[in-house]
Amino acid sequence: MTFYDVIVVGAGPAGATAAKLLGEAGLSVLLLDKSEFPRDKPCGGGISARVTRRFDYLEGALRKIPVKWVSKIYFESPSGISVEYESEGRLYAMLRRREFDDLLLSLARPRVVFQAPALVRGMRFDEDGATVDAEVGQKRVEYRCRIVLGCDGANSIVARAAGLRRGEVRNEYAIDLMEETPHTELDAADRDTMYIYYRAHSDNGYGYLFPKTNHVNLGVGFKLDHYLAERRGSHYSRHRAFAQELISKRLLTGESNPANFRAFPLPISGPLPRTYGKGVLLSGDAGGFVNAFTGEGIYYAMVSGDHAARAAIRAVRANRFGEEHLRAYQDAWKSEIGGELATSVAHQRFLLASPGRIDRIVSLAKQSPPFADVLARYATGELSHRALKSWLLRRALPFYLREKLRAFASK
């Protein structure tokens, strides 16, 4: 049985970011993933431009893959009120996860042992570390380590095995229905603008259109509990209806391709109450690190993966893997992104619960260019919640108080 300091389960943005840092620190690292790379990954594929400031090595690395930087964004409310905004600088990076994830893995791979396809079937934690049971090809293999980093997505086996996620998830997740199709089959009329539709089709959901360098991504999403109750079995028909609407508006040309259609779960209830346990840390979707209002998860996956790696390095060097020592990981990510993730959940529940609230938000942005700037920068991660709240209190206090009164009266 092979022994490692750290086993990272999942080689997506969280796992690859963590593995790179762990390897650079000189630790022995095993990186496992259920799929060989490059592999397709259902996702909108948009990242806030701030990612290159947080991870400065990406500025040069991203030149190796096709990236479409956009500075224009279009918002549409449930009743059809719309506003367009153009930033002086870059707002969002549009890219294919197949290419981006493979790039991140290539940065980590020289310093770690990478095994794929390796499907983790289970794990056991004891006083001396952890045993990871994986299916590699046709064989079952056991690996030992001192600490496990769970970066294995929304259906994390690590989170379940560690007892950090329990029970049903239907009230905590959304389902995203999307396709990624080449321009030769389906193309955006304006490849320089990202489109966001709140409560698509006046339903309990959202829609988006993201232009890429050679592809287009579009999709709709719904809260999972609502979808299972009202829309079960209508996966592609819901997506196709949205695509046809955009085609009828001449925002898209071509035809939706069902062969490129995918559905995937998205945690929208914020990080788990505990993202650490004895000998284990959770990052990315495995720990619930997704902005509940915008649906972006890639940036938060990388940030949480970075903090998890730093916590693991400290633990290995101190030979301390108890919960009391690993709690510092949770303190670290909360300090950087905890506030914005918590408020994203509050905004998602408050604003998306009522079509009228979104209508009034978008209407205000249409009437006030300064507010349009604030809304666009907040929705793309360029503006913190603290700065947003400060602006609202100074410039939109009447609107803010009116919404509070509406919410109170509706209880």
Tab-separated table of C-alpha atoms in Angstrom:
chain	number	residue	atom	x	y	z
A	1	MET	CA	0.000	0.000	0.000
A	2	THR	CA	1.476	3.340	-1.120
A	3	PHE	CA	1.613	6.173	1.424
A	4	TYR	CA	1.340	9.909	0.712
A	5	ASP	CA	1.288	13.026	2.823
A	6	VAL	CA	-1.883	14.211	1.063
A	7	ILE	CA	-4.430	12.606	-1.231
A	8	VAL	CA	-6.483	15.059	-3.275
A	9	VAL	CA	-9.719	13.569	-4.608
A	10	GLY	CA	-10.879	15.419	-7.718
A	11	ALA	CA	-8.666	17.204	-10.266
A	12	GLY	CA	-10.996	20.080	-11.183
A	13	PRO	CA	-10.160	23.718	-10.345
A	14	ALA	CA	-10.186	23.161	-6.560
A	15	GLY	CA	-8.148	19.956	-6.651
A	16	ALA	CA	-5.639	21.080	-9.273
A	17	THR	CA	-5.073	24.419	-7.505
A	18	ALA	CA	-4.516	22.631	-4.202
A	19	ALA	CA	-2.275	19.963	-5.734
A	20	LYS	CA	-0.072	22.572	-7.415
A	21	LEU	CA	0.574	24.370	-4.134
A	22	LEU	CA	1.082	21.148	-2.182
A	23	GLY	CA	3.579	19.851	-4.718
A	24	GLU	CA	5.481	23.127	-4.756
A	25	ALA	CA	5.770	22.874	-0.958
A	26	GLY	CA	7.552	19.530	-1.333
A	27	LEU	CA	4.823	17.261	0.062
A	28	SER	CA	4.143	13.841	-1.443
A	29	VAL	CA	0.786	14.174	-3.165
A	30	LEU	CA	-1.556	11.760	-4.933
A	31	LEU	CA	-4.180	13.419	-7.146
A	32	LEU	CA	-7.100	11.167	-8.112
A	33	ASP	CA	-9.870	11.776	-10.605
A	34	LYS	CA	-12.594	9.535	-11.979
A	35	SER	CA	-11.945	10.755	-15.542
A	36	GLU	CA	-8.981	10.930	-17.848
A	37	PHE	CA	-8.013	14.442	-18.947
A	38	PRO	CA	-8.875	16.373	-20.983
A	39	ARG	CA	-12.510	15.650	-20.244
A	40	ASP	CA	-15.777	17.459	-20.829
A	41	LYS	CA	-17.305	19.173	-17.814
A	42	PRO	CA	-20.853	20.562	-17.853
A	43	CYS	CA	-20.607	24.178	-16.709
A	44	GLY	CA	-21.381	27.676	-17.941
A	45	GLY	CA	-17.645	28.256	-18.146
A	46	GLY	CA	-17.454	31.855	-16.993
A	47	ILE	CA	-15.007	33.246	-14.411
A	48	SER	CA	-14.775	36.693	-12.874
A	49	ALA	CA	-11.833	38.652	-14.267
A	50	ARG	CA	-10.491	39.006	-10.720
A	51	VAL	CA	-9.180	35.424	-10.972
A	52	THR	CA	-5.993	36.681	-12.631
A	53	ARG	CA	-5.385	39.101	-9.768
A	54	ARG	CA	-5.902	36.404	-7.138
A	55	PHE	CA	-3.814	33.835	-9.050
A	56	ASP	CA	-1.289	35.919	-10.941
A	57	TYR	CA	0.266	32.906	-12.676
A	58	LEU	CA	-2.958	32.525	-14.677
A	59	GLU	CA	-2.413	35.698	-16.696
A	60	GLY	CA	0.309	34.012	-18.713
A	61	ALA	CA	-1.067	30.472	-18.495
A	62	LEU	CA	-4.426	31.442	-19.982
A	63	ARG	CA	-2.690	32.471	-23.204
A	64	LYS	CA	-2.251	28.757	-23.924
A	65	ILE	CA	-5.984	28.153	-24.367
A	66	PRO	CA	-8.805	30.009	-26.155
A	67	VAL	CA	-10.303	32.588	-23.766
A	68	LYS	CA	-12.981	35.097	-24.684
A	69	TRP	CA	-12.813	38.153	-22.434
A	70	VAL	CA	-16.092	40.065	-22.333
A	71	SER	CA	-16.777	43.537	-21.004
A	72	LYS	CA	-20.488	43.800	-21.856
A	73	ILE	CA	-23.366	42.286	-19.926
A	74	TYR	CA	-27.118	42.198	-20.559
A	75	PHE	CA	-29.653	41.676	-17.755
A	76	GLU	CA	-33.315	40.865	-18.332
A	77	SER	CA	-35.960	40.716	-15.604
A	78	PRO	CA	-38.978	38.366	-15.480
A	79	SER	CA	-41.309	40.922	-17.101
A	80	GLY	CA	-38.824	41.724	-19.867
A	81	ILE	CA	-37.218	44.880	-18.466
A	82	SER	CA	-33.639	44.908	-19.690
A	83	VAL	CA	-30.447	46.847	-19.237
A	84	GLU	CA	-27.105	46.653	-21.003
A	85	TYR	CA	-23.809	47.622	-19.436
A	86	GLU	CA	-20.293	47.931	-20.797
A	87	SER	CA	-17.251	48.074	-18.553
A	88	GLU	CA	-14.047	49.926	-19.305
A	89	GLY	CA	-12.104	46.803	-18.359
A	90	ARG	CA	-12.561	43.041	-18.559
A	91	LEU	CA	-15.555	41.622	-16.693
A	92	TYR	CA	-15.569	37.896	-17.360
A	93	ALA	CA	-13.403	35.214	-18.915
A	94	MET	CA	-15.400	32.816	-21.096
A	95	LEU	CA	-13.697	29.472	-21.587
A	96	ARG	CA	-14.318	25.767	-22.014
A	97	ARG	CA	-13.909	23.705	-18.876
A	98	ARG	CA	-12.382	20.915	-20.937
A	99	GLU	CA	-9.474	23.187	-21.811
A	100	PHE	CA	-9.264	25.216	-18.597
A	101	ASP	CA	-9.289	22.235	-16.230
A	102	ASP	CA	-6.648	20.476	-18.327
A	103	LEU	CA	-4.521	23.630	-18.153
A	104	LEU	CA	-4.767	23.770	-14.347
A	105	LEU	CA	-3.902	20.073	-14.139
A	106	SER	CA	-0.840	20.616	-16.344
A	107	LEU	CA	0.429	23.206	-13.841
A	108	ALA	CA	0.140	20.742	-10.954
A	109	ARG	CA	1.102	17.496	-12.648
A	110	PRO	CA	4.933	17.839	-12.675
A	111	ARG	CA	5.016	17.836	-8.855
A	112	VAL	CA	2.367	15.231	-7.971
A	113	VAL	CA	1.365	11.677	-8.785
A	114	PHE	CA	-1.778	11.785	-10.929
A	115	GLN	CA	-3.975	8.711	-11.272
A	116	ALA	CA	-6.990	8.583	-13.616
A	117	PRO	CA	-9.413	7.124	-14.203
A	118	ALA	CA	-9.617	6.347	-10.504
A	119	LEU	CA	-13.081	6.153	-9.004
A	120	VAL	CA	-13.031	6.546	-5.225
A	121	ARG	CA	-15.407	4.040	-3.675
A	122	GLY	CA	-14.903	4.889	-0.040
A	123	MET	CA	-12.478	5.813	2.710
A	124	ARG	CA	-11.745	5.138	6.342
A	125	PHE	CA	-10.336	7.561	8.866
A	126	ASP	CA	-8.328	6.432	11.889
A	127	GLU	CA	-5.847	7.819	14.399
A	128	ASP	CA	-2.958	7.537	11.958
A	129	GLY	CA	-4.585	9.040	8.873
A	130	ALA	CA	-6.903	7.807	6.162
A	131	THR	CA	-7.250	4.909	3.746
A	132	VAL	CA	-8.726	5.692	0.335
A	133	ASP	CA	-10.304	2.822	-1.580
A	134	ALA	CA	-10.307	3.435	-5.351
A	135	GLU	CA	-11.249	1.507	-8.458
A	136	VAL	CA	-8.405	1.884	-10.933
A	137	GLY	CA	-9.225	0.176	-14.173
A	138	GLN	CA	-10.447	-3.282	-13.205
A	139	LYS	CA	-8.585	-3.324	-9.896
A	140	ARG	CA	-9.380	-2.093	-6.412
A	141	VAL	CA	-6.468	-0.229	-4.875
A	142	GLU	CA	-5.982	1.184	-1.392
A	143	TYR	CA	-3.853	4.250	-0.681
A	144	ARG	CA	-2.835	5.647	2.697
A	145	CYS	CA	-2.290	9.281	3.593
A	146	ARG	CA	-2.118	11.676	6.498
A	147	ILE	CA	-4.849	14.012	5.225
A	148	VAL	CA	-7.490	13.953	2.461
A	149	LEU	CA	-8.647	16.952	0.444
A	150	GLY	CA	-12.158	16.414	-0.896
A	151	CYS	CA	-12.459	18.314	-4.171
A	152	ASP	CA	-14.747	15.790	-5.835
A	153	GLY	CA	-17.740	17.908	-6.778
A	154	ALA	CA	-21.336	18.363	-5.756
A	155	ASN	CA	-21.856	14.628	-5.147
A	156	SER	CA	-18.707	14.382	-3.037
A	157	ILE	CA	-17.902	10.914	-1.733
A	158	VAL	CA	-15.333	12.455	0.624
A	159	ALA	CA	-17.919	14.768	2.212
A	160	ARG	CA	-20.260	11.836	2.849
A	161	ALA	CA	-17.534	9.519	4.133
A	162	ALA	CA	-16.304	12.189	6.555
A	163	GLY	CA	-19.840	12.835	7.808
A	164	LEU	CA	-19.716	16.487	6.733
A	165	ARG	CA	-22.713	16.216	4.394
A	166	ARG	CA	-25.807	14.287	5.418
A	167	GLY	CA	-29.416	13.833	4.350
A	168	GLU	CA	-31.297	15.057	1.283
A	169	VAL	CA	-29.912	17.768	-0.977
A	170	ARG	CA	-33.018	18.733	-2.952
A	171	ASN	CA	-33.509	21.909	-0.919
A	172	GLU	CA	-29.838	22.885	-1.150
A	173	TYR	CA	-29.168	22.455	-4.870
A	174	ALA	CA	-30.153	23.799	-8.264
A	175	ILE	CA	-30.131	21.826	-11.489
A	176	ASP	CA	-28.435	23.433	-14.473
A	177	LEU	CA	-29.478	22.364	-17.982
A	178	MET	CA	-26.923	23.504	-20.559
A	179	GLU	CA	-25.200	22.861	-23.832
A	180	GLU	CA	-21.820	23.810	-25.260
A	181	THR	CA	-21.940	23.830	-29.050
A	182	PRO	CA	-19.464	24.995	-31.746
A	183	HIS	CA	-20.180	28.204	-33.641
A	184	THR	CA	-20.577	26.179	-36.815
A	185	GLU	CA	-23.859	24.809	-35.405
A	186	LEU	CA	-25.042	27.452	-32.947
A	187	ASP	CA	-23.702	30.970	-32.667
A	188	ALA	CA	-24.319	34.136	-30.668
A	189	ALA	CA	-25.206	37.183	-32.743
A	190	ASP	CA	-23.057	39.289	-30.414
A	191	ARG	CA	-19.977	37.393	-29.276
A	192	ASP	CA	-18.864	40.253	-27.034
A	193	THR	CA	-21.833	40.210	-24.612
A	194	MET	CA	-22.872	37.831	-21.849
A	195	TYR	CA	-26.633	37.543	-21.301
A	196	ILE	CA	-28.340	36.878	-17.962
A	197	TYR	CA	-32.082	36.172	-17.695
A	198	TYR	CA	-33.656	36.104	-14.244
A	199	ARG	CA	-36.587	33.691	-13.854
A	200	ALA	CA	-36.467	32.492	-17.459
A	201	HIS	CA	-39.932	32.056	-18.999
A	202	SER	CA	-41.436	33.721	-15.912
A	203	ASP	CA	-40.637	30.473	-14.112
A	204	ASN	CA	-38.685	29.717	-10.964
A	205	GLY	CA	-35.314	29.750	-12.656
A	206	TYR	CA	-32.662	31.619	-14.618
A	207	GLY	CA	-31.102	31.541	-18.057
A	208	TYR	CA	-27.765	32.524	-19.568
A	209	LEU	CA	-25.961	32.855	-22.877
A	210	PHE	CA	-22.162	32.868	-22.751
A	211	PRO	CA	-20.122	33.368	-25.951
A	212	LYS	CA	-16.812	31.523	-26.179
A	213	THR	CA	-13.971	31.785	-28.668
A	214	ASN	CA	-15.187	28.877	-30.795
A	215	HIS	CA	-18.324	27.748	-28.949
A	216	VAL	CA	-21.447	29.083	-27.305
A	217	ASN	CA	-22.764	28.021	-23.911
A	218	LEU	CA	-26.386	28.486	-22.988
A	219	GLY	CA	-28.587	27.027	-20.345
A	220	VAL	CA	-31.380	27.336	-17.838
A	221	GLY	CA	-31.404	26.450	-14.181
A	222	PHE	CA	-34.002	25.782	-11.506
A	223	LYS	CA	-34.017	25.119	-7.810
A	224	LEU	CA	-33.882	21.356	-7.511
A	225	ASP	CA	-36.904	21.014	-5.211
A	226	HIS	CA	-39.039	23.074	-7.600
A	227	TYR	CA	-37.748	21.165	-10.603
A	228	LEU	CA	-38.473	17.754	-9.082
A	229	ALA	CA	-41.958	18.867	-8.071
A	230	GLU	CA	-42.941	20.710	-11.244
A	231	ARG	CA	-40.555	19.931	-14.096
A	232	ARG	CA	-39.322	16.367	-13.622
A	233	GLY	CA	-38.659	14.643	-16.934
A	234	SER	CA	-38.568	17.847	-18.983
A	235	HIS	CA	-34.786	18.246	-19.116
A	236	TYR	CA	-34.108	18.956	-22.766
A	237	SER	CA	-37.522	20.404	-23.611
A	238	ARG	CA	-36.998	23.222	-21.070
A	239	HIS	CA	-33.543	23.938	-22.417
A	240	ARG	CA	-34.654	23.798	-26.051
A	241	ALA	CA	-37.545	26.212	-25.375
A	242	PHE	CA	-35.035	28.739	-24.010
A	243	ALA	CA	-32.759	28.266	-27.035
A	244	GLN	CA	-35.687	28.724	-29.421
A	245	GLU	CA	-36.679	31.927	-27.640
A	246	LEU	CA	-33.170	33.348	-28.143
A	247	ILE	CA	-33.206	32.242	-31.793
A	248	SER	CA	-36.570	33.969	-32.315
A	249	LYS	CA	-35.068	37.160	-30.860
A	250	ARG	CA	-32.117	36.785	-33.259
A	251	LEU	CA	-29.664	36.547	-30.389
A	252	LEU	CA	-28.736	33.078	-31.599
A	253	THR	CA	-28.413	31.559	-35.045
A	254	GLY	CA	-28.469	27.875	-35.889
A	255	GLU	CA	-30.006	25.028	-33.919
A	256	SER	CA	-29.617	23.561	-30.457
A	257	ASN	CA	-27.807	20.217	-30.550
A	258	PRO	CA	-29.226	17.664	-28.084
A	259	ALA	CA	-25.985	15.654	-28.315
A	260	ASN	CA	-24.228	18.508	-26.487
A	261	PHE	CA	-26.869	18.854	-23.786
A	262	ARG	CA	-25.977	18.106	-20.159
A	263	ALA	CA	-27.637	18.460	-16.763
A	264	PHE	CA	-25.671	18.864	-13.549
A	265	PRO	CA	-26.288	19.718	-9.874
A	266	LEU	CA	-25.195	23.036	-8.403
A	267	PRO	CA	-25.028	23.715	-4.645
A	268	ILE	CA	-26.758	27.036	-3.902
A	269	SER	CA	-27.015	27.077	-0.110
A	270	GLY	CA	-23.528	28.288	0.662
A	271	PRO	CA	-20.596	26.380	2.168
A	272	LEU	CA	-21.340	23.500	4.505
A	273	PRO	CA	-21.455	24.378	8.215
A	274	ARG	CA	-18.151	22.541	8.609
A	275	THR	CA	-15.714	22.126	5.745
A	276	TYR	CA	-13.134	20.351	7.870
A	277	GLY	CA	-12.959	17.242	10.014
A	278	LYS	CA	-10.291	15.017	11.482
A	279	GLY	CA	-7.866	14.413	8.629
A	280	VAL	CA	-10.085	15.945	5.948
A	281	LEU	CA	-10.785	19.285	4.235
A	282	LEU	CA	-13.452	20.063	1.623
A	283	SER	CA	-13.094	22.525	-1.267
A	284	GLY	CA	-15.011	23.564	-4.364
A	285	ASP	CA	-18.490	22.163	-4.962
A	286	ALA	CA	-17.753	19.394	-2.448
A	287	GLY	CA	-17.854	22.016	0.301
A	288	GLY	CA	-20.627	24.117	-1.270
A	289	PHE	CA	-18.363	26.926	-2.510
A	290	VAL	CA	-20.677	28.419	-5.132
A	291	ASN	CA	-22.113	31.913	-5.363
A	292	ALA	CA	-25.827	31.243	-4.883
A	293	PHE	CA	-26.888	34.409	-6.690
A	294	THR	CA	-24.691	34.237	-9.796
A	295	GLY	CA	-24.036	30.479	-9.914
A	296	GLU	CA	-20.285	30.981	-10.337
A	297	GLY	CA	-18.206	28.306	-8.689
A	298	ILE	CA	-14.838	28.192	-10.456
A	299	TYR	CA	-13.307	31.189	-8.690
A	300	TYR	CA	-14.475	30.009	-5.271
A	301	ALA	CA	-13.240	26.497	-6.002
A	302	MET	CA	-9.753	27.804	-6.677
A	303	VAL	CA	-9.735	30.087	-3.632
A	304	SER	CA	-10.956	27.315	-1.306
A	305	GLY	CA	-8.486	24.866	-2.868
A	306	ASP	CA	-5.668	27.320	-2.229
A	307	HIS	CA	-6.640	27.735	1.442
A	308	ALA	CA	-7.078	23.967	1.868
A	309	ALA	CA	-3.585	23.339	0.522
A	310	ARG	CA	-2.059	25.894	2.875
A	311	ALA	CA	-3.895	24.339	5.823
A	312	ALA	CA	-2.714	20.858	4.791
A	313	ILE	CA	0.883	22.048	4.497
A	314	ARG	CA	0.756	23.471	8.017
A	315	ALA	CA	-0.840	20.271	9.332
A	316	VAL	CA	1.767	17.984	7.753
A	317	ARG	CA	4.675	20.079	8.983
A	318	ALA	CA	3.225	20.249	12.496
A	319	ASN	CA	2.039	16.614	12.380
A	320	ARG	CA	-1.357	17.744	13.685
A	321	PHE	CA	-4.508	16.612	11.905
A	322	GLY	CA	-7.230	17.020	14.508
A	323	GLU	CA	-10.293	19.167	14.039
A	324	GLU	CA	-9.005	21.804	16.432
A	325	HIS	CA	-5.949	22.330	14.210
A	326	LEU	CA	-7.694	22.093	10.823
A	327	ARG	CA	-10.357	24.604	11.844
A	328	ALA	CA	-7.914	27.296	10.759
A	329	TYR	CA	-8.827	26.364	7.173
A	330	GLN	CA	-12.427	27.427	7.719
A	331	ASP	CA	-11.322	30.633	9.409
A	332	ALA	CA	-9.079	31.433	6.426
A	333	TRP	CA	-11.634	30.970	3.652
A	334	LYS	CA	-14.301	32.759	5.694
A	335	SER	CA	-12.019	35.747	6.027
A	336	GLU	CA	-11.606	36.012	2.252
A	337	ILE	CA	-14.868	34.807	0.695
A	338	GLY	CA	-17.201	33.872	3.550
A	339	GLY	CA	-19.041	37.172	3.607
A	340	GLU	CA	-19.826	37.282	-0.094
A	341	LEU	CA	-20.936	33.645	-0.183
A	342	ALA	CA	-23.268	34.148	2.790
A	343	THR	CA	-24.828	37.269	1.294
A	344	SER	CA	-25.183	35.552	-2.091
A	345	VAL	CA	-27.489	33.026	-0.423
A	346	ALA	CA	-29.503	35.802	1.227
A	347	HIS	CA	-29.819	37.676	-2.073
A	348	GLN	CA	-30.799	34.553	-3.963
A	349	ARG	CA	-33.561	33.736	-1.484
A	350	PHE	CA	-34.807	37.308	-1.207
A	351	LEU	CA	-34.567	38.570	-4.773
A	352	LEU	CA	-35.365	35.433	-6.754
A	353	ALA	CA	-38.359	34.641	-4.550
A	354	SER	CA	-40.354	37.462	-6.162
A	355	PRO	CA	-40.374	38.452	-9.848
A	356	GLY	CA	-41.335	41.982	-8.834
A	357	ARG	CA	-38.167	42.473	-6.839
A	358	ILE	CA	-35.960	41.577	-9.784
A	359	ASP	CA	-38.091	43.797	-12.037
A	360	ARG	CA	-37.505	46.748	-9.734
A	361	ILE	CA	-33.766	46.054	-9.449
A	362	VAL	CA	-33.297	45.908	-13.233
A	363	SER	CA	-35.608	48.900	-13.724
A	364	LEU	CA	-33.488	50.941	-11.317
A	365	ALA	CA	-30.344	49.905	-13.201
A	366	LYS	CA	-31.985	50.970	-16.468
A	367	GLN	CA	-32.788	54.385	-15.025
A	368	SER	CA	-29.485	54.884	-13.229
A	369	PRO	CA	-26.195	54.221	-15.088
A	370	PRO	CA	-24.246	54.360	-11.784
A	371	PHE	CA	-26.459	51.610	-10.364
A	372	ALA	CA	-26.094	49.591	-13.591
A	373	ASP	CA	-22.341	49.794	-13.051
A	374	VAL	CA	-22.696	48.621	-9.444
A	375	LEU	CA	-25.076	45.774	-10.374
A	376	ALA	CA	-22.846	44.519	-13.185
A	377	ARG	CA	-19.687	44.621	-11.114
A	378	TYR	CA	-21.405	42.912	-8.173
A	379	ALA	CA	-22.913	40.200	-10.391
A	380	THR	CA	-19.498	39.460	-11.898
A	381	GLY	CA	-17.584	39.449	-8.624
A	382	GLU	CA	-15.741	42.714	-9.135
A	383	LEU	CA	-17.568	44.461	-6.289
A	384	SER	CA	-17.865	43.226	-2.718
A	385	HIS	CA	-21.145	43.026	-0.840
A	386	ARG	CA	-19.848	45.650	1.581
A	387	ALA	CA	-19.266	48.101	-1.274
A	388	LEU	CA	-22.665	47.264	-2.781
A	389	LYS	CA	-24.436	47.868	0.511
A	390	SER	CA	-22.572	51.133	1.025
A	391	TRP	CA	-23.688	52.338	-2.411
A	392	LEU	CA	-27.288	51.301	-1.787
A	393	LEU	CA	-27.395	53.113	1.529
A	394	ARG	CA	-25.952	56.272	0.013
A	395	ARG	CA	-27.672	56.322	-3.375
A	396	ALA	CA	-30.690	54.025	-3.208
A	397	LEU	CA	-31.897	54.237	0.382
A	398	PRO	CA	-35.558	54.864	-0.575
A	399	PHE	CA	-35.589	51.755	-2.767
A	400	TYR	CA	-33.837	49.710	-0.066
A	401	LEU	CA	-36.326	50.730	2.632
A	402	ARG	CA	-39.293	50.132	0.325
A	403	GLU	CA	-38.133	46.576	-0.357
A	404	LYS	CA	-37.647	45.925	3.348
A	405	LEU	CA	-41.214	47.110	4.006
A	406	ARG	CA	-42.562	44.948	1.182
A	407	ALA	CA	-40.771	41.912	2.617
A	408	PHE	CA	-42.102	42.636	6.125
A	409	ALA	CA	-45.656	43.106	4.869
A	410	SER	CA	-45.566	39.818	2.942
A	411	LYS	CA	-44.718	37.748	6.037
